[in-house]
Each structure stands twice: as C-alpha cells, then as structure tokens.
Amino acid sequence: MNLQTCVSLGLNFTGISPDDGRVYCNATLDPFSCWPATPGGHYAVISCPEVPGVDATKNATKYCFPNGTWMSKANYNACMPHGIADENDIEFHGELATDYVSRIIYNLGFSISTVALAIALFIFTHFRSLRCLRNVIHCHLIVTFILRNVVWFVLQHTLVPIVANQETWACKLQVAVFNYAQMTNFFWMLVEGLYLHIIIVWTYSADKIRRWYLIVLGWGIPLLIIAVWSSLRIYSTSVQQIKSSDLQDCWLPYNTSQMDPLDYIHIVPTLLVLAINMLFLATIIWVLVTKLRASNSLETIQLRKVVKATLLLLPLLGITYLLFLYSPTDDKAVVEAHKFINTFLQSFQGFFVALFYCFLNEEVKSVLKKKFNTLRENRTLATRCTKTSIGWANDITIQKDHVALTNGNRQTNAYNHNDRPDLKISDHYSREDGLESEKML
C-alpha cells in the first residue's frame, strides 16, 4: 500500500473531509499500519496489524496534536498478547519484545559470523597448500554466507526508508538479491553434501570431479530459479490492481498466510535441497558406523566419533533448518524457546562453519603453526643481524680510539681480530644464519 492509497482509504474510513475548517492530521503510513486523517486533539483508532504474535482483534491508537501533527509513535499496547501498561514502553512501533530480542540475536550472530567467515576465507585463499577441491568448495560456501549476511544488513537498515519514499523497485531488487544469496547458500550446502557423499559413500577420487559442474549447481541453478521467480512476480504485479501492504509491494509477506503462491518457486527447491542433504547425512553416518564396527575400537570411542561427525555436519549441510522448521507444540513458552534456538542457530551457522572447518581443522592449524614459526625465526634472524652490525660498528669505533699522533707522524695501534682470542667470526655470523638468509631469499 502506498501513501496515496492510504490517504484515500483514510478519508473513506472516517467519513470526514479536511475542508470543514477544522485542523487535521493528514493520513500517514508506518511500517505496520495506515493511519487515517484525524481531527487535532483526537486519537486515531484502527485494528491491530495482522503480523505474527499480534492480536488482530484489538485496536491500536495514535494521537493527533491540536496543531495537526502526529505523535512520533503509535500505541500498539493492546495488540500485545498480555498488554503493556505504559504506552511509552513501545519503542519500536509495536514490535514485540521477543521480536526485538530475536533481531538483536540476528545482528550479533550475523556480525560475528561475517568476521569469522572473512578470516577463514583469507586463510583458505592465502596459503597455496590449502587450495584443494574440498577447501575450494568451503570457500564458495563461505562467500555465500558473507553475501547473504551483507544483503541482510542492507535490508534491515534501508527497507523502511525505501518503503517510505515509495521506491518499490529498489526494495524489490534488494529482496531478489537476498533470495538469490539465500538460495546459493543452500545450494552450496548441497554441493558440500554431494562432495562428501561421492568421496565417502561412492569412494570416488576427488580428481574425477569436474569443478565447473559444482559451480553451475551452486551459482547457476539458483540464478535461473530467481530469474523465473522475479519475472513472474513482475508480471503478476503489473496485472494486480489491489495490494494489501507495502511489504507485499516489495515481495515480502507479513507471514505464511499472506505469502504469494509464486514464492514457492524458490521455497520448494530450497526444501528439496535440505531433504537431499538429510539423506546424504544419513548415508554418510551409516558408512561411518559400518567402518567403525569393523574396527577393534571400543564402543564408547565409536559412539563418540559418530556423535562428533554428526555435530560437525549439521551446520555444514544446513540440517538445523529442518530440525527447527516447525514448533512441536503451541505452548507459548515452547514456541518462544523454539524461536530463540532457531534464531541463534541460523545467525551463528556461518561462525560454526568457520570454526569447525577452518579454525579447528588440523591441516589449517599445521599451516598456521608453520607460518608462525617461520615468522618467529625470521624475526630472530633479523635481531641477530642487527646485533652483528652493531658489533662491527663498535669494533671500528675502538680502532679509531687507538689512533694517536707522535712527532707529526701518525701511528695507529691497529690490530686484527686474530690477535684477540676472545673474538671469533663464528660469534657474530654462524653458518646456520647464512642458511636462514638463503631461505629468506
């Protein structure tokens, strides 16, 4: 709904005309509701918005000052499940307390994940010894995580101003890019599962896997799906006459009940990817259990390895999305706990991927340890060379101090290092230092 439609609906809703000589607050629009034109000194009363967790049968209010200006924020207290006594407690335009906490978790989780993923991406791309097919797939997955997080941040901070300025093309573009980033993230999870399934279950060699096949699967197919979805949404918007909300104008539904049927074009493939990854996880764990049973290890060790492998694969394959897809009951406490757990796992998924597959990876730790030791040895060598230079400079100074003039003739109490038994070349520049210098070159 745009502002012009809101003004029209506002006038029809109240049945009043601003031409009667009285002072009115103009019809206005906030992220949730359309507020009709209201006489100064009165409250506008409308139904609560139909958003998740809000009682739409109750009413929300907004005060119009006598000078014809609106109060800065609306009062959505009655829309809350249990109500809030003080109307000044609503700081986020009717946003529920649980939604606010979830938003904080998302911001914190995506921020930490993005930083961790950027560091992991640098490590994988900087060291040549880590550039195998497995880590290349990790890099693509990391890029999709970073892309999704960045686009999410952009949406969070620019969507409301864009809607207020009625620039629907911009918000549609942002939503399309976000859906593409989201889909590429899931499809590269599918590539991770497919790679593990080929190596572990089918026991194929990684050399036989064509890299460009994986790139087409991870980047190309989501692009095709989003292109089809965007084209159909543009066509449906052009023929649609009535729109119920600004979020729907931007291709963002309030909830699943207001979801456009065309959204299933990209939702169904995503769910299919998660189902396939669930199958991959089951087959990989089955092969792992079979191999462990064939060994002579203790049952406790076998169980520990299976549990460890399962936990490591959950964030990599996105299985947590399936585990927390629906709340098991309608109990309020259970629903809120389910929501917070799901929020935490989704926002920190990228961090867990970087942690398990980069920072705690033995191969990565070995490379970083080797690099650290090399830097430490180079620093030690530089310190030795500095001390050597200072020692030779001191020797030259000592020689100058022994120069004397006698009867107009210059005498030099020169000496060489062979006359000093306490000074040897090996004390300043050893053969080992020479070898280290060659390594540096």
Short mmCIF file of C-alpha atoms in Angstrom, two decimals:
data_model
loop_
_atom_site.label_atom_id
_atom_site.label_comp_id
_atom_site.label_asym_id
_atom_site.label_seq_id
_atom_site.Cartn_x
_atom_site.Cartn_y
_atom_site.Cartn_z
CA MET A 1 0.00 0.00 0.00
CA ASN A 2 1.39 3.43 -0.95
CA LEU A 3 0.69 6.74 0.74
CA GLN A 4 -1.85 7.82 -1.89
CA THR A 5 -3.90 4.68 -1.32
CA CYS A 6 -3.59 5.20 2.43
CA VAL A 7 -4.95 8.75 2.12
CA SER A 8 -7.90 7.51 0.07
CA LEU A 9 -8.68 4.71 2.48
CA GLY A 10 -8.23 7.09 5.43
CA LEU A 11 -10.81 9.55 4.15
CA ASN A 12 -13.30 6.82 3.33
CA PHE A 13 -12.71 5.15 6.67
CA THR A 14 -13.54 8.22 8.78
CA GLY A 15 -16.14 9.72 6.51
CA ILE A 16 -14.79 13.23 7.07
CA SER A 17 -13.49 15.96 4.83
CA PRO A 18 -10.48 18.10 5.59
CA ASP A 19 -12.36 21.06 4.03
CA ASP A 20 -14.65 21.65 7.03
CA GLY A 21 -12.35 24.26 8.54
CA ARG A 22 -11.01 22.09 11.33
CA VAL A 23 -7.34 21.20 11.88
CA TYR A 24 -6.50 17.64 10.83
CA CYS A 25 -3.52 15.35 10.89
CA ASN A 26 -3.00 14.06 7.37
CA ALA A 27 -3.32 10.36 6.66
CA THR A 28 0.03 8.70 7.22
CA LEU A 29 1.72 5.36 6.90
CA ASP A 30 4.08 3.49 9.24
CA PRO A 31 5.76 0.12 8.68
CA PHE A 32 2.66 -1.67 10.02
CA SER A 33 -0.49 0.37 9.51
CA CYS A 34 -2.26 3.10 7.57
CA TRP A 35 -3.48 5.88 9.86
CA PRO A 36 -6.50 7.89 8.61
CA ALA A 37 -6.83 11.68 8.66
CA THR A 38 -7.81 12.62 12.21
CA PRO A 39 -9.02 15.91 13.80
CA GLY A 40 -6.49 17.67 16.01
CA GLY A 41 -6.69 16.77 19.68
CA HIS A 42 -8.16 13.31 18.96
CA TYR A 43 -6.92 9.73 18.79
CA ALA A 44 -6.98 7.68 15.61
CA VAL A 45 -8.20 4.15 16.37
CA ILE A 46 -7.57 1.28 13.95
CA SER A 47 -7.39 -2.51 14.11
CA CYS A 48 -4.08 -4.07 15.08
CA PRO A 49 -1.94 -5.16 12.13
CA GLU A 50 -2.01 -8.78 11.06
CA VAL A 51 1.55 -9.71 11.94
CA PRO A 52 2.85 -12.78 13.81
CA GLY A 53 2.31 -12.66 17.57
CA VAL A 54 -0.22 -9.79 17.46
CA ASP A 55 -3.91 -9.98 18.37
CA ALA A 56 -5.56 -8.51 15.26
CA THR A 57 -8.95 -8.31 17.02
CA LYS A 58 -7.71 -5.48 19.28
CA ASN A 59 -7.21 -1.82 18.41
CA ALA A 60 -4.15 0.41 18.12
CA THR A 61 -4.17 4.18 18.66
CA LYS A 62 -2.17 7.21 17.61
CA TYR A 63 -2.62 10.73 18.93
CA CYS A 64 -3.10 13.79 16.72
CA PHE A 65 -1.95 17.01 18.36
CA PRO A 66 -4.20 20.10 18.19
CA ASN A 67 -1.73 21.76 15.77
CA GLY A 68 -2.31 19.00 13.21
CA THR A 69 0.86 16.93 13.75
CA TRP A 70 1.03 13.27 14.68
CA MET A 71 2.63 11.86 17.79
CA SER A 72 6.00 10.38 16.87
CA LYS A 73 4.97 6.81 17.68
CA ALA A 74 1.77 4.83 17.77
CA ASN A 75 0.39 2.95 20.74
CA TYR A 76 0.23 -0.76 19.98
CA ASN A 77 -0.05 -1.81 23.64
CA ALA A 78 -3.42 -3.50 23.26
CA CYS A 79 -2.05 -5.54 20.36
CA MET A 80 0.36 -7.35 22.65
CA PRO A 81 -0.68 -10.79 23.90
CA HIS A 82 -0.65 -9.65 27.54
CA GLY A 83 -0.67 -5.88 27.07
CA ILE A 84 1.77 -3.28 28.36
CA ALA A 85 0.73 -0.77 31.00
CA ASP A 86 2.74 2.22 29.90
CA GLU A 87 2.30 3.35 26.32
CA ASN A 88 5.76 4.91 26.36
CA ASP A 89 7.25 1.43 26.68
CA ILE A 90 6.66 0.82 22.98
CA GLU A 91 9.96 1.94 21.49
CA PHE A 92 9.85 0.10 18.23
CA HIS A 93 6.48 0.92 16.68
CA GLY A 94 4.63 -2.05 18.07
CA GLU A 95 7.48 -4.50 17.77
CA LEU A 96 7.12 -7.38 20.19
CA ALA A 97 9.71 -7.86 22.90
CA THR A 98 10.53 -11.33 21.57
CA ASP A 99 10.92 -9.95 18.05
CA TYR A 100 13.28 -7.28 19.37
CA VAL A 101 15.42 -9.87 21.16
CA SER A 102 15.46 -12.02 18.03
CA ARG A 103 16.59 -9.04 15.99
CA ILE A 104 19.46 -8.42 18.42
CA ILE A 105 20.49 -12.08 18.18
CA TYR A 106 20.38 -11.91 14.38
CA ASN A 107 22.51 -8.74 14.29
CA LEU A 108 25.04 -10.15 16.74
CA GLY A 109 25.18 -13.57 15.12
CA PHE A 110 25.49 -12.30 11.56
CA SER A 111 28.18 -9.79 12.60
CA ILE A 112 30.32 -12.39 14.39
CA SER A 113 29.77 -14.92 11.61
CA THR A 114 30.74 -12.45 8.89
CA VAL A 115 34.02 -11.56 10.61
CA ALA A 116 34.89 -15.22 11.27
CA LEU A 117 34.00 -16.20 7.71
CA ALA A 118 36.12 -13.39 6.26
CA ILE A 119 39.13 -14.58 8.27
CA ALA A 120 38.54 -18.19 7.19
CA LEU A 121 38.23 -17.13 3.55
CA PHE A 122 41.55 -15.26 3.78
CA ILE A 123 43.27 -18.31 5.27
CA PHE A 124 41.98 -20.67 2.58
CA THR A 125 42.92 -18.34 -0.28
CA HIS A 126 46.26 -17.11 1.08
CA PHE A 127 48.01 -20.45 1.65
CA ARG A 128 48.56 -22.46 -1.52
CA SER A 129 48.86 -25.74 0.35
CA LEU A 130 45.20 -25.40 1.33
CA ARG A 131 43.89 -24.97 -2.22
CA CYS A 132 42.40 -28.42 -2.72
CA LEU A 133 38.90 -29.11 -4.10
CA ARG A 134 37.46 -29.63 -0.63
CA ASN A 135 38.62 -26.23 0.56
CA VAL A 136 37.59 -24.58 -2.70
CA ILE A 137 34.04 -25.78 -2.02
CA HIS A 138 34.35 -24.40 1.51
CA CYS A 139 35.39 -21.05 0.04
CA HIS A 140 32.32 -20.87 -2.19
CA LEU A 141 30.08 -21.70 0.75
CA ILE A 142 31.80 -19.05 2.86
CA VAL A 143 31.26 -16.46 0.13
CA THR A 144 27.53 -17.25 0.04
CA PHE A 145 27.32 -16.84 3.83
CA ILE A 146 29.06 -13.46 3.65
CA LEU A 147 26.90 -12.34 0.72
CA ARG A 148 23.69 -13.34 2.50
CA ASN A 149 24.73 -11.60 5.73
CA VAL A 150 25.70 -8.38 3.98
CA VAL A 151 22.46 -8.22 1.99
CA TRP A 152 20.51 -8.93 5.19
CA PHE A 153 22.18 -5.97 6.91
CA VAL A 154 21.38 -3.74 3.94
CA LEU A 155 17.73 -4.81 4.04
CA GLN A 156 17.48 -4.17 7.77
CA HIS A 157 18.74 -0.59 7.51
CA THR A 158 17.31 0.55 4.18
CA LEU A 159 13.95 -1.21 3.69
CA VAL A 160 11.82 1.15 5.80
CA PRO A 161 13.22 4.37 4.22
CA ILE A 162 12.77 2.88 0.76
CA VAL A 163 9.15 1.97 1.53
CA ALA A 164 8.53 5.44 2.95
CA ASN A 165 9.87 7.01 -0.26
CA GLN A 166 7.69 4.64 -2.34
CA GLU A 167 10.72 3.33 -4.23
CA THR A 168 9.31 -0.15 -4.64
CA TRP A 169 11.71 -1.04 -7.45
CA ALA A 170 14.64 -0.68 -5.04
CA CYS A 171 13.14 -2.89 -2.35
CA LYS A 172 12.13 -5.48 -4.96
CA LEU A 173 15.72 -5.55 -6.21
CA GLN A 174 17.01 -5.98 -2.65
CA VAL A 175 14.59 -8.81 -1.94
CA ALA A 176 15.50 -10.56 -5.20
CA VAL A 177 19.23 -10.29 -4.41
CA PHE A 178 18.63 -11.56 -0.88
CA ASN A 179 16.62 -14.54 -2.13
CA TYR A 180 19.40 -15.33 -4.61
CA ALA A 181 22.05 -15.13 -1.87
CA GLN A 182 19.90 -17.34 0.33
CA MET A 183 19.42 -19.90 -2.42
CA THR A 184 23.12 -20.01 -3.32
CA ASN A 185 23.86 -20.62 0.34
CA PHE A 186 21.58 -23.65 0.42
CA PHE A 187 22.79 -24.98 -2.93
CA TRP A 188 26.44 -24.80 -1.86
CA MET A 189 25.41 -26.75 1.24
CA LEU A 190 24.07 -29.27 -1.27
CA VAL A 191 27.45 -29.23 -3.06
CA GLU A 192 29.16 -29.91 0.29
CA GLY A 193 26.87 -32.86 0.92
CA LEU A 194 27.28 -34.16 -2.62
CA TYR A 195 31.08 -33.98 -2.38
CA LEU A 196 31.13 -35.88 0.92
CA HIS A 197 28.72 -38.45 -0.46
CA ILE A 198 30.88 -39.01 -3.55
CA ILE A 199 34.10 -39.33 -1.54
CA ILE A 200 32.84 -41.36 1.43
CA VAL A 201 29.89 -43.39 0.14
CA TRP A 202 30.74 -43.85 -3.53
CA THR A 203 34.51 -43.78 -2.78
CA TYR A 204 35.30 -41.87 -5.97
CA SER A 205 38.51 -39.94 -6.34
CA ALA A 206 38.27 -36.16 -6.00
CA ASP A 207 40.32 -35.82 -9.20
CA LYS A 208 37.37 -37.16 -11.20
CA ILE A 209 35.03 -34.42 -10.03
CA ARG A 210 34.60 -31.58 -12.52
CA ARG A 211 34.77 -28.26 -10.69
CA TRP A 212 32.62 -26.36 -13.16
CA TYR A 213 29.77 -28.84 -12.60
CA LEU A 214 29.74 -27.79 -8.96
CA ILE A 215 29.90 -24.10 -9.86
CA VAL A 216 26.89 -24.43 -12.16
CA LEU A 217 24.99 -26.27 -9.42
CA GLY A 218 25.90 -23.78 -6.72
CA TRP A 219 25.61 -20.47 -8.60
CA GLY A 220 23.84 -21.13 -11.89
CA ILE A 221 20.71 -23.02 -10.87
CA PRO A 222 19.74 -20.51 -8.11
CA LEU A 223 20.22 -17.68 -10.62
CA LEU A 224 17.85 -19.38 -13.05
CA ILE A 225 15.23 -20.01 -10.35
CA ILE A 226 15.33 -16.44 -9.04
CA ALA A 227 15.17 -15.05 -12.59
CA VAL A 228 11.99 -17.05 -13.26
CA TRP A 229 10.51 -16.05 -9.89
CA SER A 230 11.30 -12.36 -10.41
CA SER A 231 9.83 -12.35 -13.92
CA LEU A 232 6.59 -13.92 -12.75
CA ARG A 233 6.36 -11.56 -9.77
CA ILE A 234 6.83 -8.56 -12.05
CA TYR A 235 4.13 -9.86 -14.37
CA SER A 236 1.70 -10.61 -11.53
CA THR A 237 2.31 -7.15 -10.01
CA SER A 238 1.57 -5.46 -13.32
CA VAL A 239 -1.85 -7.15 -13.60
CA GLN A 240 -2.69 -6.93 -9.88
CA GLN A 241 -4.94 -4.00 -9.02
CA ILE A 242 -5.19 -4.11 -5.20
CA LYS A 243 -2.27 -4.51 -2.84
CA SER A 244 -2.79 -5.01 0.85
CA SER A 245 0.56 -3.91 2.27
CA ASP A 246 3.86 -2.26 1.45
CA LEU A 247 5.71 -5.43 2.34
CA GLN A 248 3.76 -7.29 -0.32
CA ASP A 249 4.57 -4.50 -2.77
CA CYS A 250 8.23 -5.28 -2.02
CA TRP A 251 7.62 -9.04 -2.42
CA LEU A 252 7.90 -9.58 1.34
CA PRO A 253 4.89 -11.18 3.06
CA TYR A 254 3.92 -10.46 6.67
CA ASN A 255 3.53 -14.18 7.39
CA THR A 256 2.91 -17.52 5.70
CA SER A 257 -0.83 -16.83 5.44
CA GLN A 258 -0.11 -13.80 3.23
CA MET A 259 2.61 -15.48 1.17
CA ASP A 260 2.28 -15.19 -2.57
CA PRO A 261 1.93 -18.61 -4.27
CA LEU A 262 4.76 -17.64 -6.62
CA ASP A 263 7.16 -17.66 -3.66
CA TYR A 264 7.04 -21.45 -3.71
CA ILE A 265 9.11 -21.28 -6.89
CA HIS A 266 12.20 -20.72 -4.74
CA ILE A 267 10.92 -22.19 -1.46
CA VAL A 268 10.27 -25.69 -2.79
CA PRO A 269 13.78 -26.14 -4.30
CA THR A 270 15.28 -24.95 -1.00
CA LEU A 271 13.29 -27.52 0.97
CA LEU A 272 14.27 -30.16 -1.58
CA VAL A 273 17.95 -29.29 -1.06
CA LEU A 274 17.57 -29.71 2.71
CA ALA A 275 15.82 -33.06 2.22
CA ILE A 276 18.62 -34.31 -0.06
CA ASN A 277 21.24 -33.16 2.45
CA MET A 278 19.38 -35.03 5.17
CA LEU A 279 19.65 -38.15 3.02
CA PHE A 280 23.36 -37.50 2.46
CA LEU A 281 23.87 -37.13 6.20
CA ALA A 282 22.12 -40.44 6.89
CA THR A 283 24.21 -42.34 4.32
CA ILE A 284 27.49 -40.78 5.49
CA ILE A 285 26.77 -41.63 9.14
CA TRP A 286 25.76 -45.16 8.12
CA VAL A 287 29.06 -45.70 6.27
CA LEU A 288 30.97 -44.25 9.23
CA VAL A 289 29.21 -46.56 11.69
CA THR A 290 29.87 -49.56 9.43
CA LYS A 291 33.59 -48.80 9.26
CA LEU A 292 33.82 -48.24 12.99
CA ARG A 293 32.14 -51.56 13.74
CA ALA A 294 34.66 -53.30 11.52
CA SER A 295 37.47 -51.84 13.60
CA ASN A 296 38.55 -53.04 17.03
CA SER A 297 37.88 -49.76 18.85
CA LEU A 298 35.71 -49.58 21.94
CA GLU A 299 32.00 -48.86 21.64
CA THR A 300 32.35 -45.62 23.59
CA ILE A 301 35.02 -44.40 21.18
CA GLN A 302 32.86 -45.40 18.22
CA LEU A 303 29.86 -43.56 19.65
CA ARG A 304 31.97 -40.51 20.33
CA LYS A 305 33.23 -40.40 16.73
CA VAL A 306 29.72 -40.80 15.33
CA VAL A 307 28.34 -38.02 17.51
CA LYS A 308 31.27 -35.76 16.62
CA ALA A 309 30.82 -36.39 12.89
CA THR A 310 27.09 -35.69 13.14
CA LEU A 311 27.57 -32.42 15.01
CA LEU A 312 30.21 -31.30 12.51
CA LEU A 313 27.94 -32.00 9.55
CA LEU A 314 24.81 -30.31 10.94
CA PRO A 315 25.85 -26.70 10.24
CA LEU A 316 27.67 -27.60 7.02
CA LEU A 317 24.62 -29.26 5.46
CA GLY A 318 22.00 -26.91 6.95
CA ILE A 319 20.17 -29.71 8.77
CA THR A 320 19.33 -27.33 11.64
CA TYR A 321 16.78 -25.68 9.35
CA LEU A 322 14.84 -28.94 9.17
CA LEU A 323 15.17 -29.68 12.87
CA PHE A 324 13.56 -26.36 13.80
CA LEU A 325 11.23 -25.88 10.87
CA TYR A 326 8.07 -26.11 12.99
CA SER A 327 7.41 -25.79 16.69
CA PRO A 328 6.44 -29.14 18.27
CA THR A 329 3.56 -27.63 20.31
CA ASP A 330 1.50 -24.44 20.54
CA ASP A 331 2.58 -23.75 24.11
CA LYS A 332 3.75 -20.13 24.37
CA ALA A 333 6.95 -20.94 26.29
CA VAL A 334 7.86 -23.74 23.88
CA VAL A 335 7.16 -21.55 20.85
CA GLU A 336 9.37 -18.75 22.17
CA ALA A 337 12.18 -21.16 23.11
CA HIS A 338 11.93 -22.76 19.67
CA LYS A 339 12.11 -19.32 18.06
CA PHE A 340 15.20 -18.23 20.01
CA ILE A 341 17.05 -21.50 19.37
CA ASN A 342 16.26 -21.32 15.67
CA THR A 343 17.36 -17.68 15.57
CA PHE A 344 20.64 -18.50 17.30
CA LEU A 345 21.46 -21.45 15.04
CA GLN A 346 20.64 -19.57 11.84
CA SER A 347 22.58 -16.43 12.72
CA PHE A 348 25.64 -18.29 14.06
CA GLN A 349 25.68 -21.03 11.41
CA GLY A 350 28.41 -19.28 9.46
CA PHE A 351 30.52 -18.94 12.59
CA PHE A 352 30.24 -22.66 13.30
CA VAL A 353 31.24 -23.49 9.72
CA ALA A 354 34.33 -21.27 10.02
CA LEU A 355 35.14 -22.72 13.45
CA PHE A 356 34.80 -26.41 12.62
CA TYR A 357 36.18 -26.43 9.07
CA CYS A 358 38.90 -23.79 9.34
CA PHE A 359 39.99 -22.72 12.81
CA LEU A 360 39.83 -26.24 14.33
CA ASN A 361 40.98 -28.04 11.19
CA GLU A 362 44.26 -29.88 11.80
CA GLU A 363 45.58 -29.10 8.33
CA VAL A 364 44.87 -25.40 8.77
CA LYS A 365 46.40 -25.36 12.24
CA SER A 366 49.53 -27.06 10.89
CA VAL A 367 49.91 -24.47 8.13
CA LEU A 368 49.36 -21.57 10.52
CA LYS A 369 51.82 -23.05 13.02
CA LYS A 370 54.43 -23.43 10.30
CA LYS A 371 53.85 -19.85 9.17
CA PHE A 372 54.12 -18.59 12.74
CA ASN A 373 57.38 -20.48 13.31
CA THR A 374 58.81 -19.07 10.07
CA LEU A 375 57.93 -15.54 11.09
CA ARG A 376 59.45 -16.08 14.52
CA GLU A 377 62.67 -17.49 13.02
CA ASN A 378 62.89 -14.59 10.57
CA ARG A 379 62.45 -12.15 13.41
CA THR A 380 65.20 -13.90 15.39
CA LEU A 381 67.48 -13.80 12.35
CA ALA A 382 66.81 -10.10 11.87
CA THR A 383 67.67 -9.49 15.52
CA ARG A 384 70.96 -11.42 15.13
CA CYS A 385 71.90 -9.48 12.01
CA THR A 386 71.20 -6.20 13.81
CA LYS A 387 73.39 -7.21 16.74
CA THR A 388 76.15 -8.26 14.31
CA SER A 389 76.06 -4.89 12.57
CA ILE A 390 76.27 -3.08 15.91
CA GLY A 391 79.24 -5.28 16.97
CA TRP A 392 81.23 -4.47 13.81
CA ALA A 393 80.44 -0.78 14.26
CA ASN A 394 81.77 -0.90 17.81
CA ASP A 395 84.98 -2.57 16.59
CA ILE A 396 85.57 0.25 14.10
CA THR A 397 85.00 2.82 16.82
CA ILE A 398 87.54 1.09 19.07
CA GLN A 399 90.10 1.17 16.27
CA LYS A 400 89.62 4.91 15.84
CA ASP A 401 90.04 5.47 19.56
CA HIS A 402 93.55 3.88 19.40
CA VAL A 403 94.84 6.28 16.73
CA ALA A 404 97.49 8.71 18.07
CA LEU A 405 99.86 11.34 16.60
CA THR A 406 103.58 11.34 17.62
CA ASN A 407 106.13 13.98 16.37
CA GLY A 408 103.86 14.84 13.47
CA ASN A 409 103.75 11.21 12.38
CA ARG A 410 100.58 9.20 12.52
CA GLN A 411 100.72 5.98 14.47
CA THR A 412 97.88 3.57 14.54
CA ASN A 413 97.51 0.99 17.23
CA ALA A 414 95.80 -1.25 14.76
CA TYR A 415 95.07 -4.76 15.43
CA ASN A 416 93.24 -7.57 13.81
CA HIS A 417 90.77 -9.99 15.15
CA ASN A 418 93.25 -12.80 15.14
CA ASP A 419 95.11 -11.00 17.99
CA ARG A 420 92.01 -11.25 20.20
CA PRO A 421 91.35 -14.79 21.31
CA ASP A 422 88.03 -13.80 22.82
CA LEU A 423 86.56 -12.61 19.50
CA LYS A 424 85.69 -15.03 16.70
CA ILE A 425 83.81 -14.66 13.48
CA SER A 426 81.57 -17.53 14.47
CA ASP A 427 80.34 -15.44 17.41
CA HIS A 428 78.75 -12.97 15.00
CA TYR A 429 77.80 -14.81 11.88
CA SER A 430 77.33 -18.54 12.04
CA ARG A 431 76.81 -20.94 9.20
CA GLU A 432 73.26 -21.52 10.40
CA ASP A 433 72.45 -17.82 9.97
CA GLY A 434 73.75 -18.00 6.43
CA LEU A 435 71.44 -20.86 5.61
CA GLU A 436 68.49 -18.95 7.08
CA SER A 437 69.38 -15.95 4.94
CA GLU A 438 69.34 -18.15 1.85
CA LYS A 439 65.89 -19.37 2.84
CA MET A 440 64.68 -15.80 3.15
CA LEU A 441 65.88 -15.07 -0.39
#
